[in-house]
PDB file of N, CA and C in Angstrom:
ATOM      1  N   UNK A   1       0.815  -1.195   0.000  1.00 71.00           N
ATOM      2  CA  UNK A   1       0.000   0.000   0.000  1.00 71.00           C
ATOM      3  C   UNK A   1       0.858   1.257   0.000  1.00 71.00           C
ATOM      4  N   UNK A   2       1.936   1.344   0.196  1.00 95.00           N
ATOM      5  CA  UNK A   2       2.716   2.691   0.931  1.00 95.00           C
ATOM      6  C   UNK A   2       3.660   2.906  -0.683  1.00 95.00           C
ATOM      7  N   UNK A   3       3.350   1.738  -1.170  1.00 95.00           N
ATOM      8  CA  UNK A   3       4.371   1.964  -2.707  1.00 95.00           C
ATOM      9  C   UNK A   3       3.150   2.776  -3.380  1.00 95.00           C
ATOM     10  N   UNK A   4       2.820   2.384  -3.678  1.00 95.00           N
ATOM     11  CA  UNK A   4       0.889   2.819  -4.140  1.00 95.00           C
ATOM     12  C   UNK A   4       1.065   4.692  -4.004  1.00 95.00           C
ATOM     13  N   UNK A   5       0.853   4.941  -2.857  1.00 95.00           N
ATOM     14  CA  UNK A   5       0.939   5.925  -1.982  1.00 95.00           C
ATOM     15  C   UNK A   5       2.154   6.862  -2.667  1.00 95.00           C
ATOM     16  N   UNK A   6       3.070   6.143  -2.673  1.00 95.00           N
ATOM     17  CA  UNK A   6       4.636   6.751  -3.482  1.00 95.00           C
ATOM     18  C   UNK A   6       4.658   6.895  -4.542  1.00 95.00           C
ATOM     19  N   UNK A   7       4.235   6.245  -5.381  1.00 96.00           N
ATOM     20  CA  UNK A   7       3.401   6.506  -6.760  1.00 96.00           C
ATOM     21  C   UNK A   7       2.793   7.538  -6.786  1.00 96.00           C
ATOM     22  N   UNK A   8       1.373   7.344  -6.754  1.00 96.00           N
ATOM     23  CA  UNK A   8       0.686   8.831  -6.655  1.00 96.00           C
ATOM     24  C   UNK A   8       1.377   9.642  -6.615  1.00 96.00           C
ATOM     25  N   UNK A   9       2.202   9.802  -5.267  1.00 96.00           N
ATOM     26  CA  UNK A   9       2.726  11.318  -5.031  1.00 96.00           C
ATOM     27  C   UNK A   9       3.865  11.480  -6.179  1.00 96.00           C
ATOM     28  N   UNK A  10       4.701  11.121  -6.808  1.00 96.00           N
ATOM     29  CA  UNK A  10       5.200  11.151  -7.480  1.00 96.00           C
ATOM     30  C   UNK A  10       4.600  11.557  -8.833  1.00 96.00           C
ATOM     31  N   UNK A  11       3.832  10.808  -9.312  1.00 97.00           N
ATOM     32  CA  UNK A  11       2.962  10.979 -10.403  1.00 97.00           C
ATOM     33  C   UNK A  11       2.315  12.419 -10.861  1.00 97.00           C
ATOM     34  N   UNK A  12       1.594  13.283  -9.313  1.00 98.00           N
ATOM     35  CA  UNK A  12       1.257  14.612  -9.274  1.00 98.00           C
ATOM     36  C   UNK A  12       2.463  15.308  -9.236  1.00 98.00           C
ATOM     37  N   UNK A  13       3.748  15.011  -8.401  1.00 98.00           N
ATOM     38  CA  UNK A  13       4.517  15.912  -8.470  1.00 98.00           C
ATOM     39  C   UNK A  13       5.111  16.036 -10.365  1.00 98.00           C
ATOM     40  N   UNK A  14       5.121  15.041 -10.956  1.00 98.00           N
ATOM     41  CA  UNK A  14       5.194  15.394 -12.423  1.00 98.00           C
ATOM     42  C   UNK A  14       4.472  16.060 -13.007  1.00 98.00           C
ATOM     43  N   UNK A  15       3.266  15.855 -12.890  1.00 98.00           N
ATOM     44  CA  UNK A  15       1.984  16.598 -13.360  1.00 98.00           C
ATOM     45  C   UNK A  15       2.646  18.113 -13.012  1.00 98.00           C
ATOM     46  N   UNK A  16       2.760  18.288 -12.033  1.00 98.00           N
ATOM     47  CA  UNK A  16       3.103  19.459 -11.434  1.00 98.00           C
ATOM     48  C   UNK A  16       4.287  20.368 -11.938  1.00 98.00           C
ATOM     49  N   UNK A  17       5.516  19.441 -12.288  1.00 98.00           N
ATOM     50  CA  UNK A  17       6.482  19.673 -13.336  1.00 98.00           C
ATOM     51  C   UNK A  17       6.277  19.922 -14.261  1.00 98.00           C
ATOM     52  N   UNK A  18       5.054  18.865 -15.179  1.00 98.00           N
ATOM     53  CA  UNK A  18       4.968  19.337 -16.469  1.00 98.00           C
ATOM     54  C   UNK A  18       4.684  20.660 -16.747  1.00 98.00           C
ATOM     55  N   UNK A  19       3.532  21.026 -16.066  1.00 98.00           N
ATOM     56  CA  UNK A  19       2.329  22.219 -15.895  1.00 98.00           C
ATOM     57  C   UNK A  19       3.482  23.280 -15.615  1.00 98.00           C
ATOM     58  N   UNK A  20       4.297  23.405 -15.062  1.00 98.00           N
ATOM     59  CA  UNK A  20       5.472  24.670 -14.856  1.00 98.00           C
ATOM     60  C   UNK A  20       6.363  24.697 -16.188  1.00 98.00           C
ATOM     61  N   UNK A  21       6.853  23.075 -16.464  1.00 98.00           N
ATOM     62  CA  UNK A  21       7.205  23.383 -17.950  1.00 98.00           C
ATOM     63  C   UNK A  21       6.911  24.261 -18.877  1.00 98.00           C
ATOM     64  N   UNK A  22       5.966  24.007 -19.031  1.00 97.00           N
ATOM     65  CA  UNK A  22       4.627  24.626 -19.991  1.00 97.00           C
ATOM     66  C   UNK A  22       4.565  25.782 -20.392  1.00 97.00           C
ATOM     67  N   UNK A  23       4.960  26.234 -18.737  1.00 97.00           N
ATOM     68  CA  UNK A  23       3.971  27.706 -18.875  1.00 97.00           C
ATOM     69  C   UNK A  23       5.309  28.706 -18.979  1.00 97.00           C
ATOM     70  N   UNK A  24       6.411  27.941 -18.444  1.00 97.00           N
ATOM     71  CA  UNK A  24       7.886  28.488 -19.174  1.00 97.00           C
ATOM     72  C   UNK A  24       8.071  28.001 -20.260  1.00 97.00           C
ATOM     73  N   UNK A  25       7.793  27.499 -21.029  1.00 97.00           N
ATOM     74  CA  UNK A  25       8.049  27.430 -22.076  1.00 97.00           C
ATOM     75  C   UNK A  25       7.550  28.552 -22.930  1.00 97.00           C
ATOM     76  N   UNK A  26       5.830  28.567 -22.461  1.00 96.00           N
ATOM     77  CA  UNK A  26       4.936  29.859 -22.874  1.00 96.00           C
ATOM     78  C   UNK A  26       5.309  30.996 -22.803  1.00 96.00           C
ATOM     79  N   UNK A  27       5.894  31.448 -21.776  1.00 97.00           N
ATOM     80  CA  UNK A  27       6.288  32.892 -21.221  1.00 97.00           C
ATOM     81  C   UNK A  27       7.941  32.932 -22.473  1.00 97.00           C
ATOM     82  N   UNK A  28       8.360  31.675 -22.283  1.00 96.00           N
ATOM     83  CA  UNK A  28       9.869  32.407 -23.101  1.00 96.00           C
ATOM     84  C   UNK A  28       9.739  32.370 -24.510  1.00 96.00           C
ATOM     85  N   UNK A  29       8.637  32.120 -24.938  1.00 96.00           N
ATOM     86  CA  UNK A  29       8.141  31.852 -26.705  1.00 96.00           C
ATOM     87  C   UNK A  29       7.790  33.790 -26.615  1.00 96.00           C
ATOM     88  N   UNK A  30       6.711  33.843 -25.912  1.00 97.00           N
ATOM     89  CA  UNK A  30       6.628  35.226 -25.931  1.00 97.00           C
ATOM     90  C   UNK A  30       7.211  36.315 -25.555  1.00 97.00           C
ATOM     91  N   UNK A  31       8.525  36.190 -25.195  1.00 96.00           N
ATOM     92  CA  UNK A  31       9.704  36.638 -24.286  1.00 96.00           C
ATOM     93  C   UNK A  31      10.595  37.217 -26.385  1.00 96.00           C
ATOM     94  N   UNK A  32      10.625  35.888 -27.035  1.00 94.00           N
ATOM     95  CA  UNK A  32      11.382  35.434 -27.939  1.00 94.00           C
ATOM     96  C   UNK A  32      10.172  36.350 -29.053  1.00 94.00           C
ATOM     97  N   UNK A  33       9.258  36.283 -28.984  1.00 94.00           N
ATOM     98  CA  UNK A  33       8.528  36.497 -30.113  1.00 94.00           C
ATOM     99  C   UNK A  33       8.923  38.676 -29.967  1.00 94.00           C
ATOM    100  N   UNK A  34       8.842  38.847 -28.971  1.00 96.00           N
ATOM    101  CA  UNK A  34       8.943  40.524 -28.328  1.00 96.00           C
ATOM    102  C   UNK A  34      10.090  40.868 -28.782  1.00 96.00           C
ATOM    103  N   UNK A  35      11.390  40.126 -28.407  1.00 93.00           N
ATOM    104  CA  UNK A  35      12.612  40.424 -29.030  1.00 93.00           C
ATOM    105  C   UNK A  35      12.391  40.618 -30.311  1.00 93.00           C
ATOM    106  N   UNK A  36      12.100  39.772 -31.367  1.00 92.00           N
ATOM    107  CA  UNK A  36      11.921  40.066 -32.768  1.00 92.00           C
ATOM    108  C   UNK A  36      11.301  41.061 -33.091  1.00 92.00           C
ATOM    109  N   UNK A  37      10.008  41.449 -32.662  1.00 94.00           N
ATOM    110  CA  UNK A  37       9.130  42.467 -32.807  1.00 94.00           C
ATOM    111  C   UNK A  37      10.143  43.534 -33.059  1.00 94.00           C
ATOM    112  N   UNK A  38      10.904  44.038 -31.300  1.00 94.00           N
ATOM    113  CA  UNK A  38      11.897  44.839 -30.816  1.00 94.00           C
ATOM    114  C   UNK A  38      13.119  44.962 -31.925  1.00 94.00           C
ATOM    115  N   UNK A  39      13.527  44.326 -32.145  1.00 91.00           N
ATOM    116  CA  UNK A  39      14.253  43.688 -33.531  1.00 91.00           C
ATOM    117  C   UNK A  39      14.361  44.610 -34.816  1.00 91.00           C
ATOM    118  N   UNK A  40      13.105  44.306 -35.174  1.00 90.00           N
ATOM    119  CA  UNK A  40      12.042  45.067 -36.685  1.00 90.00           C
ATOM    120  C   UNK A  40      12.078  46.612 -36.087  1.00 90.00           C
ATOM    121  N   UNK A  41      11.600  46.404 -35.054  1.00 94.00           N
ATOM    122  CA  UNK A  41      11.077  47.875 -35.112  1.00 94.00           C
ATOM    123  C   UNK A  41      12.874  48.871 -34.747  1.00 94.00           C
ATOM    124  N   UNK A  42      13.622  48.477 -33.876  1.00 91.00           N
ATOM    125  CA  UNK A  42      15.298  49.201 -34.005  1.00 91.00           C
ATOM    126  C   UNK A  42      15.882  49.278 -35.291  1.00 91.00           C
ATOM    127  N   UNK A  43      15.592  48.300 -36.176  1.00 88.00           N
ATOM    128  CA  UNK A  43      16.475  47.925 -36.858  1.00 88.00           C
ATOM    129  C   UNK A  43      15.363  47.771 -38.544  1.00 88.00           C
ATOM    130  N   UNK A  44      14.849  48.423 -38.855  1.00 89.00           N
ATOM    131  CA  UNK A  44      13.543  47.710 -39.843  1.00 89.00           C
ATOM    132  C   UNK A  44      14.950  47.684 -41.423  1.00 89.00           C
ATOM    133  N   UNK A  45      13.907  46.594 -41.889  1.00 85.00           N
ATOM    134  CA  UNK A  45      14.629  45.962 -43.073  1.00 85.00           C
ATOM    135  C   UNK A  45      14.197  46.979 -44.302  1.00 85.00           C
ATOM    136  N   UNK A  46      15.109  47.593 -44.786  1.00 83.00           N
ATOM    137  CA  UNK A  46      15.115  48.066 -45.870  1.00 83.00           C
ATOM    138  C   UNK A  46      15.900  47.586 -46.868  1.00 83.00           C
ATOM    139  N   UNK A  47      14.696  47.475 -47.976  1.00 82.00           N
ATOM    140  CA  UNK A  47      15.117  46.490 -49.031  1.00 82.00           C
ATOM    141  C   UNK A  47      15.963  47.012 -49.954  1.00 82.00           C
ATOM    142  N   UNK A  48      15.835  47.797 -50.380  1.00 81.00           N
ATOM    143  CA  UNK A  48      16.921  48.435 -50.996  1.00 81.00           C
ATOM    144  C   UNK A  48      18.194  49.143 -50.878  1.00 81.00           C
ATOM    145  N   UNK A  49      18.424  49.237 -49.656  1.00 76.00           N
ATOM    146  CA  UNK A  49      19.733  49.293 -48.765  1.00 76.00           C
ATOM    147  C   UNK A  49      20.393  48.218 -48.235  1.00 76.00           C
ATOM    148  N   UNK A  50      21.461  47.412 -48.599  1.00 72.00           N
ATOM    149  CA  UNK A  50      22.226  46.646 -48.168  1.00 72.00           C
ATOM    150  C   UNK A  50      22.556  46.702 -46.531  1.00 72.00           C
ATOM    151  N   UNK A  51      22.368  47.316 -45.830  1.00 72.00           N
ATOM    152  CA  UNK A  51      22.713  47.789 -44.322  1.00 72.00           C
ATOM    153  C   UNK A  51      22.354  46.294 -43.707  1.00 72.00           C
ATOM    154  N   UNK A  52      23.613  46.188 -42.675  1.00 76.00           N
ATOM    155  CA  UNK A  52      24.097  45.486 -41.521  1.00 76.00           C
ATOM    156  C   UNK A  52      22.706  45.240 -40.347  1.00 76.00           C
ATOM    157  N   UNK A  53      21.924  44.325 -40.183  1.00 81.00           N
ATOM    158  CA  UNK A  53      21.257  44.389 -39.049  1.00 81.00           C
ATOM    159  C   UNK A  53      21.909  43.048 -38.238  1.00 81.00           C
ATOM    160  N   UNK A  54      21.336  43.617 -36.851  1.00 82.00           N
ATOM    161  CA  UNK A  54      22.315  42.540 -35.511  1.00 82.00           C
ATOM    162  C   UNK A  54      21.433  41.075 -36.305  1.00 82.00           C
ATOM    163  N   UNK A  55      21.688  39.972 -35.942  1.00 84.00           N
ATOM    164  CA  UNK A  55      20.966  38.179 -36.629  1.00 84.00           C
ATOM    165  C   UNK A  55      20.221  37.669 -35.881  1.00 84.00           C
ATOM    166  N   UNK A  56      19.118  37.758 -36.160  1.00 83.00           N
ATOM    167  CA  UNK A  56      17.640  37.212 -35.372  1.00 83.00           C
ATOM    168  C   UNK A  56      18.536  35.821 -34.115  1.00 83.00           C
ATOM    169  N   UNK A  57      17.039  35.710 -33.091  1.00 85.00           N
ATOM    170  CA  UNK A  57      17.432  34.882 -31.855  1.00 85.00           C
ATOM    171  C   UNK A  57      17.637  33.529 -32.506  1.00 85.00           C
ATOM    172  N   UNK A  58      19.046  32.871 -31.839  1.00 86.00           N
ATOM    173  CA  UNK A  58      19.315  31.939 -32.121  1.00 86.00           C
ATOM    174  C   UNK A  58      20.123  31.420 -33.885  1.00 86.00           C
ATOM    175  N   UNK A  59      20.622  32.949 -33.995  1.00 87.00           N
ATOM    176  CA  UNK A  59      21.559  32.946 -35.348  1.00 87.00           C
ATOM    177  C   UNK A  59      22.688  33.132 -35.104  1.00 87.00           C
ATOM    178  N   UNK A  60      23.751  32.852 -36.027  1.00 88.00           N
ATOM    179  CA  UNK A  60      25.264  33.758 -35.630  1.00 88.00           C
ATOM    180  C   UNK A  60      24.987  34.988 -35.687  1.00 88.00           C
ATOM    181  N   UNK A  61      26.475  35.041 -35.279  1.00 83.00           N
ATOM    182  CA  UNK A  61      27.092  36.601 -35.111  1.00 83.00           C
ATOM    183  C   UNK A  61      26.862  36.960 -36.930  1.00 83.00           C
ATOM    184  N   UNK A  62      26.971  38.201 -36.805  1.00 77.00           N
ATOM    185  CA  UNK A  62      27.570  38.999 -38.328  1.00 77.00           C
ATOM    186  C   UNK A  62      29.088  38.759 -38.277  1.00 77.00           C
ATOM    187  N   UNK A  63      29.303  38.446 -39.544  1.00 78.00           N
ATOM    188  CA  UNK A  63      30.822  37.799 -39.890  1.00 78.00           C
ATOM    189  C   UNK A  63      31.693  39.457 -39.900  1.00 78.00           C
ATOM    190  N   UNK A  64      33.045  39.843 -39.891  1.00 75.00           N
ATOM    191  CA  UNK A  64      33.128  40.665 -39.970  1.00 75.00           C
ATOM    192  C   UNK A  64      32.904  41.386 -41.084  1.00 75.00           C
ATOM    193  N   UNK A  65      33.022  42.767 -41.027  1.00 76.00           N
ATOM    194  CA  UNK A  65      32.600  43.588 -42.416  1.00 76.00           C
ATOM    195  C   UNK A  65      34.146  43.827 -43.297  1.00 76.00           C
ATOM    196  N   UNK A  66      35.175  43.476 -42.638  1.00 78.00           N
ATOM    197  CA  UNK A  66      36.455  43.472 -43.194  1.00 78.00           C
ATOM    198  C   UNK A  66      36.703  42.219 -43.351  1.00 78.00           C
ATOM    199  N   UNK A  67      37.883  42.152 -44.633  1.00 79.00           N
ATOM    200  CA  UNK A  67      38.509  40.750 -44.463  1.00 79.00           C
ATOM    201  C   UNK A  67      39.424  40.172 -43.673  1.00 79.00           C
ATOM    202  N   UNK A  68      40.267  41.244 -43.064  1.00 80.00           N
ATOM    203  CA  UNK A  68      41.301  41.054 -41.764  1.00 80.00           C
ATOM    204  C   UNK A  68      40.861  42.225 -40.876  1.00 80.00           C
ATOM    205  N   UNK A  69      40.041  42.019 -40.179  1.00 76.00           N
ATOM    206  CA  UNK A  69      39.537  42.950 -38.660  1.00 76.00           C
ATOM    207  C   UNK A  69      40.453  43.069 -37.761  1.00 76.00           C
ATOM    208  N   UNK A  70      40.469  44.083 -37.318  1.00 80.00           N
ATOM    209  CA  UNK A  70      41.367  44.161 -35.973  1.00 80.00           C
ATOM    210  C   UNK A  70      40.787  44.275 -34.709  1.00 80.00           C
ATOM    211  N   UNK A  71      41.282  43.462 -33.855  1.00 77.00           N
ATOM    212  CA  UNK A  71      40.254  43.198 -32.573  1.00 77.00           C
ATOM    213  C   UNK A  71      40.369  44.394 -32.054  1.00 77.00           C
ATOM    214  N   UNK A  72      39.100  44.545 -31.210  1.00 74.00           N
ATOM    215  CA  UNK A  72      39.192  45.919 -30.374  1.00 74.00           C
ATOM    216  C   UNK A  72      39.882  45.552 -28.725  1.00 74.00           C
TER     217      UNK A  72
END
């Protein structure tokens, strides 16, 4: 009976994990979606200007704009 018992509680405490998962997951999608917004709107894409913008979340860096850069 007391395994039983250990179960359950275990079982909700996942439930309980998942459900926090979740809702961080939720909050940092919309965390991620704001940055981009933030993104567009500092930086808006103009198409006919070649210009440098910083590389959306989860891209590289911009390569340098020289072929031999000098570190700062």
């Amino acid at each position: 009976m007391t395994l039983h018992v250990e179960r359950e509680d275990l079982l909700h405490q996942l439930t309980l994990i998942d459900a926090a998962m979740a809702a961080t997951a939720g909050e940092r999608l919309a965390v991620l979606e704001s940055l981009a917004d933030l993104r567009d709107r500092l930086w808006p894409e103009i198409r006919w200007q070649r210009g440098r913008r910083p590389p959306g979340i989860g891209r590289p860096p911009l390569p340098p704009a020289t072929e031999k850069p000098i570190p700062a």
